[in-house]
Coordinates of C-alpha atoms and ligand atoms in Angstrom, one line a residue:
X1 CA -9.5 -79.8 30.8
X2 CA -9.3 -78.2 27.4
X3 CA -7.5 -80.2 24.8
X4 CA -6.1 -79.1 21.4
X5 CA -5.2 -82.1 19.3
X6 CA -2.6 -81.8 16.5
X7 CA -2.8 -84.2 13.6
X8 CA -1.2 -84.8 10.2
X9 CA -3.0 -87.8 8.8
X10 CA -6.0 -90.2 9.3
X11 CA -6.6 -89.0 12.8
X12 CA -7.7 -92.4 14.3
X13 CA -6.0 -91.4 17.6
X14 CA -8.1 -88.2 17.6
X15 CA -11.2 -90.3 16.8
X16 CA -10.5 -92.5 19.7
X17 CA -10.4 -89.5 22.0
X18 CA -13.6 -88.1 20.5
X19 CA -15.4 -91.4 20.9
X20 CA -14.3 -91.8 24.5
X21 CA -15.4 -88.3 25.4
X22 CA -18.7 -88.8 23.6
X23 CA -19.3 -92.1 25.4
X24 CA -18.3 -91.0 28.9
X25 CA -19.2 -87.4 28.7
X26 CA -16.8 -84.5 29.3
X27 CA -17.4 -84.5 33.1
X28 CA -16.6 -88.1 33.6
X29 CA -13.7 -88.3 31.1
X30 CA -12.3 -85.0 32.4
X31 CA -11.4 -83.4 29.2
X32 CA -12.9 -82.0 25.9
X33 CA -11.3 -81.4 22.5
X34 CA -11.7 -77.7 21.9
X35 CA -9.9 -77.5 18.6
X36 CA -7.9 -79.7 16.2
X37 CA -4.8 -78.3 14.4
X38 CA -3.0 -79.7 11.4
X39 CA 0.1 -79.0 9.3
X40 CA -1.7 -79.8 6.1
X41 CA -5.1 -79.6 4.4
X42 CA -7.2 -82.5 3.0
X43 CA -6.5 -85.1 5.7
X44 CA -9.1 -87.3 7.4
X45 CA -8.0 -85.9 10.8
X46 CA -9.6 -82.6 9.8
X47 CA -12.7 -84.3 8.5
X48 CA -13.2 -86.1 11.7
X49 CA -13.0 -82.9 13.7
X50 CA -15.4 -81.1 11.3
X51 CA -17.9 -84.1 11.7
X52 CA -17.7 -83.6 15.4
X53 CA -18.3 -79.8 15.1
X54 CA -14.9 -79.0 16.5
X55 CA -13.0 -75.9 15.3
X56 CA -9.9 -76.6 13.1
X57 CA -6.9 -74.7 12.0
X58 CA -4.2 -75.5 9.5
X59 CA -0.7 -74.2 9.8
X60 CA 1.4 -75.1 6.7
X61 CA 5.2 -74.6 6.7
X62 CA 5.1 -73.4 3.1
X63 CA 2.8 -70.5 4.1
X64 CA 5.6 -69.1 6.3
X65 CA 9.0 -67.6 5.5
X66 CA 10.8 -70.2 7.6
X67 CA 10.4 -72.9 10.2
X68 CA 10.7 -70.5 13.2
X69 CA 7.9 -68.4 11.8
X70 CA 5.8 -71.5 11.2
X71 CA 6.5 -72.6 14.8
X72 CA 5.4 -69.2 16.1
X73 CA 2.2 -69.2 14.0
X74 CA 1.4 -72.8 15.2
X75 CA 1.9 -71.6 18.8
X76 CA -0.4 -68.6 18.3
X77 CA -3.1 -70.7 16.5
X78 CA -3.0 -73.2 19.3
X79 CA -3.0 -70.6 22.1
X80 CA -6.1 -69.0 20.6
X81 CA -8.1 -72.0 21.9
X82 CA -6.6 -71.7 25.4
X83 CA -5.7 -75.4 25.8
X84 CA -4.7 -76.9 29.2
X85 CA -3.1 -79.8 27.4
X86 CA -1.9 -80.3 23.8
X87 CA -2.0 -83.8 22.3
X88 CA 0.2 -84.5 19.3
X89 CA -1.5 -87.5 17.8
X90 CA 0.3 -88.4 14.5
X91 CA 1.5 -84.8 14.1
X92 CA 4.5 -85.2 11.8
X93 CA 6.4 -82.0 12.5
X94 CA 8.9 -81.2 15.2
X95 CA 7.5 -78.7 17.7
X96 CA 10.0 -75.8 18.0
X97 CA 11.2 -73.6 20.8
X98 CA 8.4 -71.0 20.6
X99 CA 5.8 -73.7 20.7
X100 CA 7.5 -75.4 23.6
X101 CA 8.1 -72.1 25.4
X102 CA 4.3 -71.8 25.7
X103 CA 3.2 -75.5 25.9
X104 CA 6.3 -77.4 27.1
X105 CA 5.3 -79.5 30.1
X106 CA 1.7 -79.7 28.9
X107 CA 2.1 -81.3 25.5
X108 CA 2.0 -85.0 25.1
X109 CA 2.9 -87.1 22.0
X110 CA 2.2 -90.6 21.0
X111 CA 4.9 -92.6 19.1
X112 CA 4.5 -96.0 17.5
X113 CA 7.5 -97.6 19.1
X114 CA 9.0 -98.4 22.5
X115 CA 11.1 -95.2 23.1
X116 CA 14.0 -94.7 23.4
X117 CA 14.1 -97.3 20.6
X118 CA 13.2 -96.2 17.1
X119 CA 12.5 -92.5 17.5
X120 CA 11.6 -90.3 14.5
X121 CA 9.2 -90.5 11.6
X122 CA 9.7 -94.2 10.7
X123 CA 9.6 -96.0 14.1
X124 CA 7.5 -98.9 12.8
X125 CA 9.6 -99.4 9.7
X126 CA 12.9 -99.2 11.7
X127 CA 11.7 -101.7 14.3
X128 CA 10.6 -104.1 11.7
X129 CA 13.9 -103.8 9.8
X130 CA 15.9 -104.3 13.0
X131 CA 14.1 -107.6 13.5
X132 CA 12.7 -107.0 17.0
X133 CA 10.2 -109.5 18.4
X134 CA 8.2 -107.0 20.4
X135 CA 7.6 -103.3 19.7
X136 CA 4.8 -101.1 20.8
X137 CA 3.8 -97.5 21.5
X138 CA 4.8 -94.7 23.8
X139 CA 2.9 -91.7 25.2
X140 CA 5.4 -89.1 26.5
X141 CA 5.7 -85.4 27.2
X142 CA 7.3 -83.4 24.4
X143 CA 10.6 -81.8 25.2
X144 CA 13.0 -80.1 22.8
X145 CA 14.3 -83.3 21.4
X146 CA 12.7 -85.8 18.9
X147 CA 10.6 -88.3 20.8
X148 CA 12.9 -87.8 23.9
X149 CA 10.6 -86.4 26.5
X150 CA 9.6 -88.0 29.8
X151 CA 7.7 -91.3 29.2
X152 CA 4.1 -91.5 30.7
X153 CA 3.0 -95.0 29.5
X154 CA 3.9 -97.7 27.0
X155 CA 2.1 -100.6 25.4
X156 CA 3.7 -103.7 24.0
X157 CA 2.8 -105.3 20.6
X158 CA 4.3 -108.5 19.3
X159 CA 5.9 -108.6 15.9
X160 CA 4.8 -111.4 13.6
X161 CA 6.9 -113.1 11.0
X162 CA 4.4 -112.2 8.2
X163 CA 4.2 -108.5 9.3
X164 CA 4.9 -105.8 6.8
X165 CA 5.0 -102.1 8.0
X166 CA 1.3 -101.3 7.5
X167 CA 0.1 -104.5 9.2
X168 CA 2.4 -104.0 12.2
X169 CA 1.5 -100.3 12.3
X170 CA -2.2 -101.1 12.3
X171 CA -1.7 -103.5 15.2
X172 CA 0.3 -100.9 17.1
X173 CA -2.4 -98.3 16.5
X174 CA -5.0 -100.5 18.2
X175 CA -3.0 -100.5 21.4
X176 CA -1.9 -96.9 20.9
X177 CA -5.4 -95.5 20.6
X178 CA -6.6 -97.1 23.9
X179 CA -3.3 -96.1 25.6
X180 CA -3.7 -92.5 24.6
X181 CA -7.3 -92.3 25.7
X182 CA -6.4 -93.8 29.1
X183 CA -3.4 -91.6 29.6
X184 CA -5.1 -88.3 28.6
X185 CA -8.0 -89.1 30.8
X186 CA -5.8 -89.8 33.8
X187 CA -3.7 -86.6 33.2
X188 CA -6.9 -84.6 32.9
X189 CA -8.6 -86.1 36.0
X190 CA -5.7 -86.4 38.4
X191 CA -3.2 -83.9 37.2
X192 CA 0.5 -84.7 37.1
X193 CA 4.0 -83.6 38.0
X194 CA 7.1 -84.0 35.9
X195 CA 10.2 -84.7 38.0
X196 CA 13.2 -85.0 35.7
X197 CA 12.5 -88.0 33.6
X198 CA 9.7 -89.3 35.9
X199 CA 6.0 -88.4 35.5
X200 CA 4.0 -88.6 38.7
X201 CA 0.2 -89.0 38.4
X202 CA -1.3 -88.9 41.9
Ligands
GRF1 C1 0.2 -93.0 14.9 O1 0.7 -94.3 15.0 C2 1.2 -92.0 15.4 O2 1.9 -92.5 16.6 C3 2.2 -91.9 14.3 O3 1.3 -91.9 13.1 C4 0.1 -92.5 13.5 C5 -1.0 -91.5 13.3 O4 -2.2 -92.2 13.1 N1 3.0 -90.8 14.4 P1 -3.6 -91.4 13.1 O5 -3.4 -90.1 12.3 O6 -3.9 -91.0 14.6 O7 -4.5 -92.4 12.6

């Protein structure tokens, strides 16, 4: 299974995938990262890909006349690598209709909260501000909403009284990285069916 991973930041989720594939081998893990895409330059996520000898592409909104043109360009750049599955791992842009027309149903996202609670770009901050006692992370298929697609798996993380946003996010990311590695591997090895809001992995 060919994976294209989309990143916007440090890329530790990407790194977890790369490490798992390196440790188990492509055949046993069931997937390989064939390219890494980003919406901005100068991020560690791209450095991690380059260190692993993986092709990268950058698709910046400001290089395009509008959001729809950017979305189309991102879809083209992604399609050039012929992915079987796209993994959005800390990608901080909403994937538009052209992208989803091509990759909907085979694009997963990881979110640092227990969806449907706390969707959007500040899930960790919002959970903390709300005073929840447990939060966590969610791996789900991307649909045309924001963090609203069918849920594949979730991991629970306790909130501690002394937590600030970064401490809590780091603790979430520890769970998130292993959840993403486990889910992507299962999808790759066993395939899957999306039935409404249910995801079936045989
Ligand atoms: C992850 O927690 C992801 O869910 C969120 O931003 C973080 C990205 O971390 N959207 P990294 O870039 O994978 O280190």
